[in-house]
């Protein structure tokens, strides 16, 4: 492609800029651990960083590089670092930005392991953390200590779909000299670009919307600046959470349809949310596209669409949740999200069944809470299936 900056949908298809002598339409899978040097001098240049030649796949690989380049462009970042999983991305960022004696503030209802690894593992190395409801900016301000280094936000957050104000977070972060890290998994770069609101680092579990086909686990870190990129890249390389070339190829393939998948999924989600809001078995529905969502206006300001994730509360509580799970036929009873297939989950009886009642309530998980990841099936089939299963309650 020319130098011209491509728009989003074109970047999905052509954003890697990859070209080889054979002009292959797809980036080939460089399934190799190591790369030979043409000469001692070539090898020397590679190690000195004076050439962009490849050395060893943990350090870099053309297939992985193509994916990193594309996602960095989609997020308007300087550069990106691909990882084996979303959690490898999270831990690489923690390792790069925190040290013994440092403190981090995070969104209370983040993806569970992003919090538990901090409280159970990083704590052993002297890293402190405080988890607050970041939808109230005052809570963040109150939690700041002299040793706070990182503000870690997930928006919308899991599973409450609560929206945090990215611009306000970025203002607090710059006033207090904190790094602002945003997990953008729920939106993907198609719906939200946190770096444009002042974030320093964006994290993705590409397992979800970016790959979109529930056949791969993968992660990505995108940095706003070159300095941040140079800080994070060596940590990934030395920690060893690198992506595999075949994995990169599959994500490149899934990524091409990101926009049309999300367009369809959120069109479906809006209809499902409206249907659920009218269903007498349902107490409330949380979906950023509904006027009843507590941060409806904020979501419109920072997200380009309401997305495909819906939470709702059943009036019948725990038992109603189990009846619903046992009667849905189309949506799969499964964790994860962001694929072409609809997934339904009842945290109280599934993911959070071992968690204490107090801890569940603190995270916003009530007994009748159901999370729905909307797929791209015919919406009438999804609604008819919910209708027949809700009628069993
Ligand atoms: C799934 C998920 C992760 C972790 O990603 P993996 O690819 O499963 O390691 C992190 N954050 C969010 C919001 C997620 O949904």
Coordinates of C-alpha atoms in Angstrom, one line a residue, residues 41-225:
X41 CA 28.4 -8.9 9.7
X42 CA 24.7 -9.4 9.1
X43 CA 24.4 -11.2 12.4
X44 CA 26.3 -8.4 14.2
X45 CA 24.0 -5.8 12.7
X46 CA 20.9 -7.7 13.9
X47 CA 22.2 -8.0 17.4
X48 CA 23.2 -4.3 17.5
X49 CA 19.7 -3.4 16.4
X50 CA 21.1 -1.8 13.3
X51 CA 19.0 -3.9 10.9
X52 CA 15.5 -5.1 11.1
X53 CA 16.5 -8.7 10.3
X54 CA 15.1 -11.6 12.4
X55 CA 17.1 -13.6 15.0
X56 CA 14.9 -15.9 17.0
X57 CA 11.0 -16.2 17.1
X58 CA 10.7 -15.3 20.8
X59 CA 12.4 -11.9 19.9
X60 CA 10.4 -11.4 16.7
X61 CA 9.0 -13.2 13.6
X62 CA 7.5 -11.8 10.4
X63 CA 4.0 -13.4 10.8
X64 CA 3.8 -12.0 14.4
X65 CA 5.2 -8.7 13.3
X66 CA 2.4 -8.4 10.6
X67 CA -0.2 -8.8 13.3
X68 CA 1.5 -6.4 15.7
X69 CA 1.7 -3.7 13.0
X70 CA -1.9 -4.1 12.2
X71 CA -3.2 -3.9 15.7
X72 CA -0.9 -1.0 16.6
X73 CA -2.5 0.9 13.7
X74 CA -6.0 0.0 14.7
X75 CA -5.3 1.4 18.2
X76 CA -3.5 4.5 16.9
X77 CA -0.4 3.4 18.9
X78 CA 3.3 3.6 18.3
X79 CA 3.8 -0.1 18.5
X80 CA 2.5 -3.4 19.7
X81 CA 3.8 -6.6 21.4
X82 CA 2.0 -9.8 20.7
X83 CA 1.7 -12.4 23.5
X84 CA 0.7 -16.0 23.9
X85 CA -2.5 -15.1 25.8
X86 CA -4.4 -12.1 27.2
X87 CA -3.0 -13.0 30.7
X88 CA 0.6 -13.1 29.3
X89 CA -0.1 -9.5 28.1
X90 CA -1.5 -8.5 31.5
X91 CA 1.5 -10.0 33.4
X92 CA 4.1 -8.5 31.0
X93 CA 2.6 -5.1 31.6
X94 CA 2.6 -5.6 35.4
X95 CA 6.2 -6.7 35.3
X96 CA 7.3 -3.8 33.1
X97 CA 5.5 -1.0 35.1
X98 CA 5.6 -2.2 38.7
X99 CA 8.4 -3.1 41.1
X100 CA 8.8 -4.0 44.8
X101 CA 7.1 -1.3 46.9
X102 CA 5.0 0.0 44.1
X103 CA 1.2 0.3 44.3
X104 CA -1.5 -0.2 41.6
X105 CA -5.2 0.9 41.5
X106 CA -7.5 -1.3 39.5
X107 CA -11.2 -1.5 38.5
X108 CA -12.9 -3.7 41.1
X109 CA -14.8 -5.8 38.6
X110 CA -11.9 -6.6 36.2
X111 CA -11.4 -9.9 34.5
X112 CA -10.9 -12.2 37.6
X113 CA -7.3 -13.5 36.9
X114 CA -6.0 -9.9 36.2
X115 CA -6.9 -9.2 39.9
X116 CA -6.1 -12.6 41.5
X117 CA -2.6 -12.8 39.9
X118 CA -1.9 -9.3 41.5
X119 CA -3.3 -10.3 44.9
X120 CA -1.9 -13.8 45.0
X121 CA 1.4 -13.7 43.1
X122 CA 2.6 -10.1 42.6
X123 CA 1.9 -9.4 46.2
X124 CA 4.6 -12.0 47.1
X125 CA 7.1 -9.7 45.3
X126 CA 6.0 -6.7 47.3
X127 CA 3.6 -5.1 44.8
X128 CA 0.4 -3.7 46.5
X129 CA -2.9 -3.2 44.8
X130 CA -6.3 -1.5 45.6
X131 CA -9.4 -2.3 43.7
X132 CA -12.2 0.2 43.5
X133 CA -15.4 1.0 41.6
X134 CA -13.8 3.2 38.9
X135 CA -17.1 4.4 37.6
X136 CA -16.9 6.9 40.5
X137 CA -13.7 8.9 39.9
X138 CA -13.6 10.0 43.5
X139 CA -12.9 6.4 44.5
X140 CA -9.7 6.5 42.4
X141 CA -8.6 9.8 43.9
X142 CA -9.1 8.5 47.4
X143 CA -7.0 5.3 46.6
X144 CA -3.9 7.2 45.3
X145 CA -0.8 6.8 47.6
X146 CA 2.7 8.2 47.2
X147 CA 3.8 4.9 45.8
X148 CA 1.0 4.5 43.2
X149 CA 2.4 3.8 39.8
X150 CA -0.4 2.3 37.7
X151 CA -4.1 3.0 37.1
X152 CA -5.5 -0.2 35.6
X153 CA -9.0 0.2 34.0
X154 CA -11.3 -2.2 32.3
X155 CA -14.3 -0.6 30.6
X156 CA -16.9 -1.8 30.1
X157 CA -16.1 -4.1 33.0
X158 CA -16.9 -7.8 33.4
X159 CA -19.6 -8.9 34.1
X160 CA -21.4 -5.8 35.2
X161 CA -20.9 -3.9 31.9
X162 CA -20.0 -0.8 34.0
X163 CA -18.4 2.0 32.0
X164 CA -15.5 4.1 33.4
X165 CA -14.6 7.6 32.1
X166 CA -11.4 7.2 30.2
X167 CA -10.8 11.0 29.8
X168 CA -11.2 11.6 33.6
X169 CA -8.8 8.7 34.3
X170 CA -6.2 10.1 32.0
X171 CA -6.4 13.5 33.7
X172 CA -5.9 11.9 37.1
X173 CA -3.1 9.7 35.8
X174 CA -1.2 12.7 34.4
X175 CA -1.8 14.8 37.6
X176 CA -0.3 12.1 39.7
X177 CA 2.3 10.7 37.4
X178 CA 0.6 7.3 37.0
X179 CA 0.7 5.1 33.9
X180 CA -2.9 4.6 32.6
X181 CA -3.4 1.0 31.4
X182 CA -6.7 0.0 29.8
X183 CA -7.9 -3.5 29.1
X184 CA -9.9 -2.9 25.8
X185 CA -11.0 -6.5 25.3
X186 CA -14.7 -5.9 25.6
X187 CA -14.7 -3.2 22.9
X188 CA -11.9 -4.1 20.5
X189 CA -10.3 -1.2 18.6
X190 CA -13.4 -1.1 16.4
X191 CA -15.5 0.4 19.2
X192 CA -13.0 2.2 21.5
X193 CA -9.4 3.6 21.2
X194 CA -8.2 4.3 24.8
X195 CA -4.9 5.8 23.6
X196 CA -6.9 8.6 22.0
X197 CA -8.3 9.4 25.5
X198 CA -4.8 9.6 27.0
X199 CA -4.0 6.0 28.0
X200 CA -0.4 4.9 27.9
X201 CA -1.0 1.2 27.3
X202 CA -3.8 -0.9 25.9
X203 CA -4.2 -4.6 26.6
X204 CA -6.3 -7.1 24.5
X205 CA -7.2 -10.6 25.0
X206 CA -7.4 -11.3 21.3
X207 CA -9.0 -14.6 22.2
X208 CA -12.3 -12.6 22.2
X209 CA -13.5 -10.2 19.5
X210 CA -10.2 -9.6 17.6
X211 CA -9.8 -13.2 16.6
X212 CA -13.5 -13.8 17.0
X213 CA -13.8 -17.5 16.2
X214 CA -13.3 -19.2 19.6
X215 CA -10.4 -21.2 18.2
X216 CA -7.3 -19.4 19.6
X217 CA -6.0 -17.9 22.9
X218 CA -3.9 -14.8 22.2
X219 CA -3.0 -11.4 23.6
X220 CA -1.6 -8.0 22.6
X221 CA -0.1 -5.0 24.2
X222 CA -0.3 -1.6 22.4
X223 CA 1.8 1.4 23.5
X224 CA 1.2 5.0 22.8
X225 CA 4.9 6.0 22.7

